DNA sequence: TTGCGTTATGCATACCTGTGCATTACGATA
DNA sequence: TATCGTAATGCACAGGTATGCATAACGCAA
């Protein structure tokens, strides 16, 4: 029997400085790490470059230590890289998110018929 | 030591018919049950009557069995009551939500430094 | 049958999120 | 120094969410 009703949710981590790290931002950071470019990362996520740039701007503004470094110009036009703080933040979120997925599945099973 | 970072989230239940029951709708249903009036419930939640009415409309439209019954006119001008299905839905959501709160607290504790 | 307060609903509006387009700034390398 | 593709940023706009105002429909009770 497939479950009639399903439990869904969204998860994010808030820092003392008001920073917010949720699903969208983490995916963006991961793509940046993988592709080395903000514009490529935005494209891979079907997200507008305009908005992706706004996200990283707010991330870096709100965090004590920046999560990533953007470089305009240079070889290939520019590039983007995660800082150690950025990599750590992504890892922490992923750990929490994995347990969250499990939680949602468990709760869906617990729902009445 | 208080936690520097905290885990937050939102939770909702989706039905096979596309119905959605989240925090806001559940609070509205609870207030309706307590106060017996949609207009009073909206007021108690600092929500516009206009929007509260739209919420219950979409809830009843998407659910096979309506979650509540609205009556215009009559003694006192009208009144609103939860159906049995509505009460059951609220109870199911609250059960899940209680465990979710616990989950968030646990995950916050697990976060690094 | 009139009055009352509630439900019912349209219309205009504001905010937030996210898109799309256009243009400029940048800087290593050829 | 000229080139090239990326980062940086302004402006206009669309869609969802939520508000506020105005007005009609409703139906029991006095």
XYZ file of N, CA and C in Angstrom, chain B:
339
model
N 26.911 26.528 27.307
C 27.141 27.265 26.049
C 25.929 27.168 25.120
N 25.386 28.262 24.780
C 24.250 28.250 23.843
C 24.764 27.936 22.441
N 23.915 27.305 21.667
C 24.321 26.936 20.309
C 24.477 28.189 19.458
N 25.554 28.239 18.709
C 25.771 29.365 17.795
C 24.810 29.285 16.622
N 24.719 28.093 16.059
C 23.843 27.897 14.901
C 22.624 27.081 15.302
N 21.499 27.386 14.674
C 20.259 26.668 15.001
C 19.606 26.153 13.730
N 18.997 24.985 13.852
C 18.312 24.359 12.722
C 16.829 24.727 12.759
N 16.315 25.190 11.641
C 14.910 25.570 11.531
C 14.263 24.835 10.371
N 12.946 24.850 10.349
C 12.292 24.190 9.224
C 10.800 24.447 9.191
N 10.217 24.033 8.105
C 8.763 24.096 7.941
C 8.285 22.714 7.538
N 7.057 22.408 7.961
C 6.529 21.069 7.747
C 5.124 21.166 7.192
N 4.790 20.255 6.273
C 3.401 20.197 5.823
C 3.065 18.789 5.344
N 1.782 18.529 5.273
C 1.302 17.226 4.825
C 0.563 17.407 3.505
N 0.929 16.597 2.523
C 0.256 16.663 1.228
C -0.632 15.441 1.045
N -1.813 15.692 0.504
C -2.732 14.595 0.227
C -2.649 14.177 -1.226
N -3.209 13.034 -1.567
C -3.151 12.519 -2.941
C -3.906 13.428 -3.913
N -4.816 14.221 -3.373
C -5.620 15.123 -4.194
C -4.969 16.490 -4.345
N -3.748 16.636 -3.834
C -3.062 17.913 -3.963
C -3.301 18.855 -2.801
N -4.066 18.404 -1.835
C -4.336 19.255 -0.672
C -3.062 19.440 0.147
N -2.957 20.577 0.788
C -1.791 20.887 1.592
C -2.232 21.373 2.963
N -1.611 20.806 3.993
C -1.929 21.218 5.356
C -0.639 21.572 6.072
N -0.450 22.863 6.283
C 0.770 23.310 6.943
C 0.453 24.081 8.213
N 1.477 24.724 8.725
C 1.373 25.389 10.019
C 0.257 26.428 10.055
N 0.246 27.306 9.056
C -0.729 28.388 9.038
C -2.162 27.883 8.979
N -2.406 26.911 8.103
C -3.768 26.386 7.965
C -4.223 25.685 9.225
N -3.305 24.943 9.844
C -3.670 24.236 11.068
C -4.018 25.220 12.181
N -3.217 26.256 12.315
C -3.520 27.264 13.337
C -4.898 27.876 13.089
N -5.188 28.123 11.838
C -6.484 28.700 11.493
C -7.612 27.745 11.880
N -7.449 26.484 11.544
C -8.471 25.495 11.896
C -8.664 25.420 13.409
N -7.557 25.452 14.129
C -7.664 25.381 15.589
C -8.419 26.582 16.159
N -8.129 27.741 15.629
C -8.814 28.939 16.116
C -10.294 28.905 15.758
N -10.602 28.371 14.602
C -12.000 28.258 14.203
C -12.740 27.325 15.163
N -12.080 26.212 15.482
C -12.705 25.275 16.411
C -12.923 25.933 17.771
N -11.947 26.742 18.192
C -12.028 27.351 19.511
C -13.050 28.482 19.548
N -13.147 29.244 18.465
C -13.952 30.463 18.488
C -15.287 30.327 17.756
N -15.413 29.329 16.919
C -16.681 29.113 16.227
C -16.986 30.106 15.129
N -15.953 30.845 14.719
C -16.192 31.858 13.679
C -14.927 32.093 12.878
N -15.058 32.139 11.571
C -13.899 32.369 10.712
C -13.357 33.779 10.923
N -14.249 34.727 11.021
C -13.807 36.111 11.155
C -13.059 36.306 12.477
N -13.557 35.693 13.545
C -12.878 35.807 14.839
C -11.529 35.100 14.800
N -11.470 33.941 14.137
C -10.229 33.180 14.055
C -9.159 33.974 13.304
N -9.569 34.575 12.195
C -8.625 35.379 11.418
C -8.102 36.527 12.268
N -9.007 37.186 12.981
C -8.601 38.286 13.847
C -7.614 37.839 14.902
N -7.866 36.690 15.507
C -7.000 36.194 16.564
C -5.603 35.911 16.034
N -5.481 35.610 14.769
C -4.177 35.294 14.174
C -3.586 36.492 13.447
N -4.211 37.657 13.582
C -3.757 38.847 12.863
C -3.680 38.571 11.367
N -4.642 37.811 10.898
C -4.692 37.479 9.476
C -5.923 38.166 8.898
N -5.836 38.616 7.665
C -6.990 39.272 7.067
C -8.094 38.238 6.837
N -9.327 38.656 7.061
C -10.445 37.747 6.817
C -10.423 37.289 5.363
N -10.110 38.210 4.478
C -10.057 37.912 3.052
C -9.193 36.696 2.760
N -8.017 36.684 3.347
C -7.078 35.611 3.070
C -7.465 34.325 3.792
N -7.943 34.476 5.021
C -8.374 33.294 5.771
C -9.478 32.567 4.999
N -10.361 33.333 4.444
C -11.454 32.732 3.697
C -10.924 31.992 2.461
N -9.950 32.586 1.811
C -9.343 31.915 0.651
C -8.688 30.597 1.057
N -8.055 30.591 2.206
C -7.409 29.371 2.679
C -8.428 28.259 2.888
N -9.505 28.537 3.604
C -10.484 27.482 3.854
C -11.157 27.067 2.546
N -11.336 28.003 1.652
C -11.929 27.655 0.358
C -11.050 26.634 -0.355
N -9.766 26.915 -0.428
C -8.867 25.998 -1.135
C -8.758 24.675 -0.383
N -8.818 24.728 0.954
C -8.770 23.488 1.729
C -9.966 22.616 1.396
N -11.136 23.196 1.412
C -12.338 22.417 1.143
C -12.419 21.954 -0.309
N -11.883 22.768 -1.192
C -11.910 22.394 -2.608
C -11.014 21.191 -2.887
N -9.842 21.178 -2.212
C -8.861 20.136 -2.525
C -9.103 18.842 -1.760
N -9.880 18.910 -0.700
C -10.079 17.714 0.102
C -11.341 16.973 -0.357
N -11.276 15.662 -0.371
C -12.449 14.865 -0.731
C -13.594 15.190 0.221
N -13.289 15.087 1.517
C -14.280 15.444 2.528
C -13.859 16.759 3.163
N -14.750 17.759 3.164
C -14.414 19.090 3.678
C -13.906 19.027 5.104
N -12.970 19.917 5.430
C -12.418 19.946 6.779
C -13.256 20.813 7.709
N -14.044 21.689 7.126
C -14.890 22.525 7.977
C -16.124 22.979 7.226
N -17.060 23.500 8.002
C -18.341 23.922 7.452
C -18.567 25.373 7.842
N -18.848 26.197 6.849
C -19.124 27.606 7.108
C -20.603 27.868 6.882
N -21.214 28.609 7.783
C -22.620 28.937 7.646
C -22.830 30.444 7.696
N -23.293 31.007 6.602
C -23.599 32.438 6.568
C -25.007 32.642 7.105
N -25.197 33.740 7.769
C -26.523 34.072 8.291
C -26.896 33.269 9.507
N -28.021 33.609 10.083
C -28.491 32.880 11.255
C -28.143 33.577 12.553
N -28.355 32.845 13.624
C -28.106 33.387 14.962
C -26.706 33.982 15.085
N -26.640 35.235 15.360
C -25.333 35.873 15.506
C -24.695 36.231 14.179
N -25.373 35.948 13.079
C -24.842 36.319 11.769
C -24.253 35.142 11.021
N -23.864 34.109 11.736
C -23.272 32.945 11.072
C -22.269 32.287 11.976
N -21.726 31.170 11.528
C -20.754 30.483 12.370
C -19.979 29.468 11.528
N -18.905 28.971 12.098
C -18.043 28.013 11.400
C -17.666 26.888 12.344
N -17.655 25.671 11.837
C -17.328 24.514 12.677
C -16.442 23.544 11.912
N -15.598 22.829 12.668
C -14.759 21.796 12.058
C -15.572 20.522 11.871
N -15.308 19.821 10.796
C -15.895 18.485 10.626
C -15.010 17.478 11.349
N -15.480 16.258 11.422
C -14.657 15.214 12.043
C -13.351 15.059 11.276
N -13.440 15.115 9.947
C -12.234 15.019 9.117
C -11.279 16.155 9.445
N -11.828 17.329 9.686
C -10.996 18.473 10.028
C -10.277 18.272 11.342
N -11.013 17.782 12.346
C -10.392 17.549 13.652
C -9.300 16.489 13.550
N -9.552 15.460 12.766
C -8.569 14.386 12.604
C -7.316 14.917 11.908
N -7.510 15.758 10.910
C -6.369 16.305 10.177
C -5.503 17.160 11.094
N -6.154 17.986 11.900
C -5.415 18.829 12.838
C -4.623 17.969 13.815
N -5.256 16.927 14.340
C -4.583 16.066 15.306
C -3.380 15.381 14.678
N -3.539 14.894 13.445
C -2.434 14.209 12.764
C -1.272 15.172 12.548
N -1.593 16.387 12.141
C -0.527 17.361 11.912
C 0.205 17.682 13.215
N -0.552 17.876 14.281
C 0.060 18.243 15.563
C 0.997 17.154 16.068
N 0.584 15.915 15.876
C 1.441 14.802 16.291
C 2.778 14.868 15.549
N 2.685 15.018 14.241
C 3.904 15.085 13.426
C 4.742 16.294 13.801
N 4.087 17.411 14.010
C 4.789 18.663 14.286
C 5.535 18.602 15.621
N 4.949 17.923 16.600
C 5.622 17.805 17.896
C 6.957 17.077 17.724
N 6.935 16.028 16.952
C 8.176 15.273 16.738
C 9.173 16.094 15.905
N 8.635 16.916 15.038
C 9.500 17.776 14.220
C 10.246 18.779 15.101
N 9.551 19.370 16.050
C 10.195 20.318 16.963
C 11.354 19.640 17.697
N 11.092 18.405 18.108
C 12.132 17.651 18.801
C 13.312 17.384 17.871
N 12.988 17.034 16.635
C 14.029 16.772 15.637
C 14.918 17.999 15.444
N 14.279 19.162 15.323
C 15.052 20.391 15.109
C 15.978 20.671 16.286
N 15.473 20.470 17.481
C 16.310 20.700 18.670
C 17.489 19.729 18.687
N 17.215 18.471 18.372
C 18.281 17.465 18.351
C 19.350 17.831 17.327
N 18.907 18.228 16.155
C 19.856 18.546 15.088
C 20.672 19.788 15.432
N 20.034 20.737 16.091
C 20.780 21.919 16.519
C 21.897 21.522 17.466
N 21.608 20.599 18.371
C 22.633 20.128 19.311
C 23.775 19.423 18.595
N 23.455 18.766 17.503
C 24.474 17.998 16.784
C 25.409 18.865 15.949
N 24.993 20.095 15.721
C 25.791 20.979 14.870
C 27.148 21.250 15.490
N 28.186 21.391 14.645
C 29.522 21.694 15.165
C 29.576 23.082 15.785
N 30.407 23.181 16.782
C 30.784 24.352 17.519
C 29.920 25.517 17.617
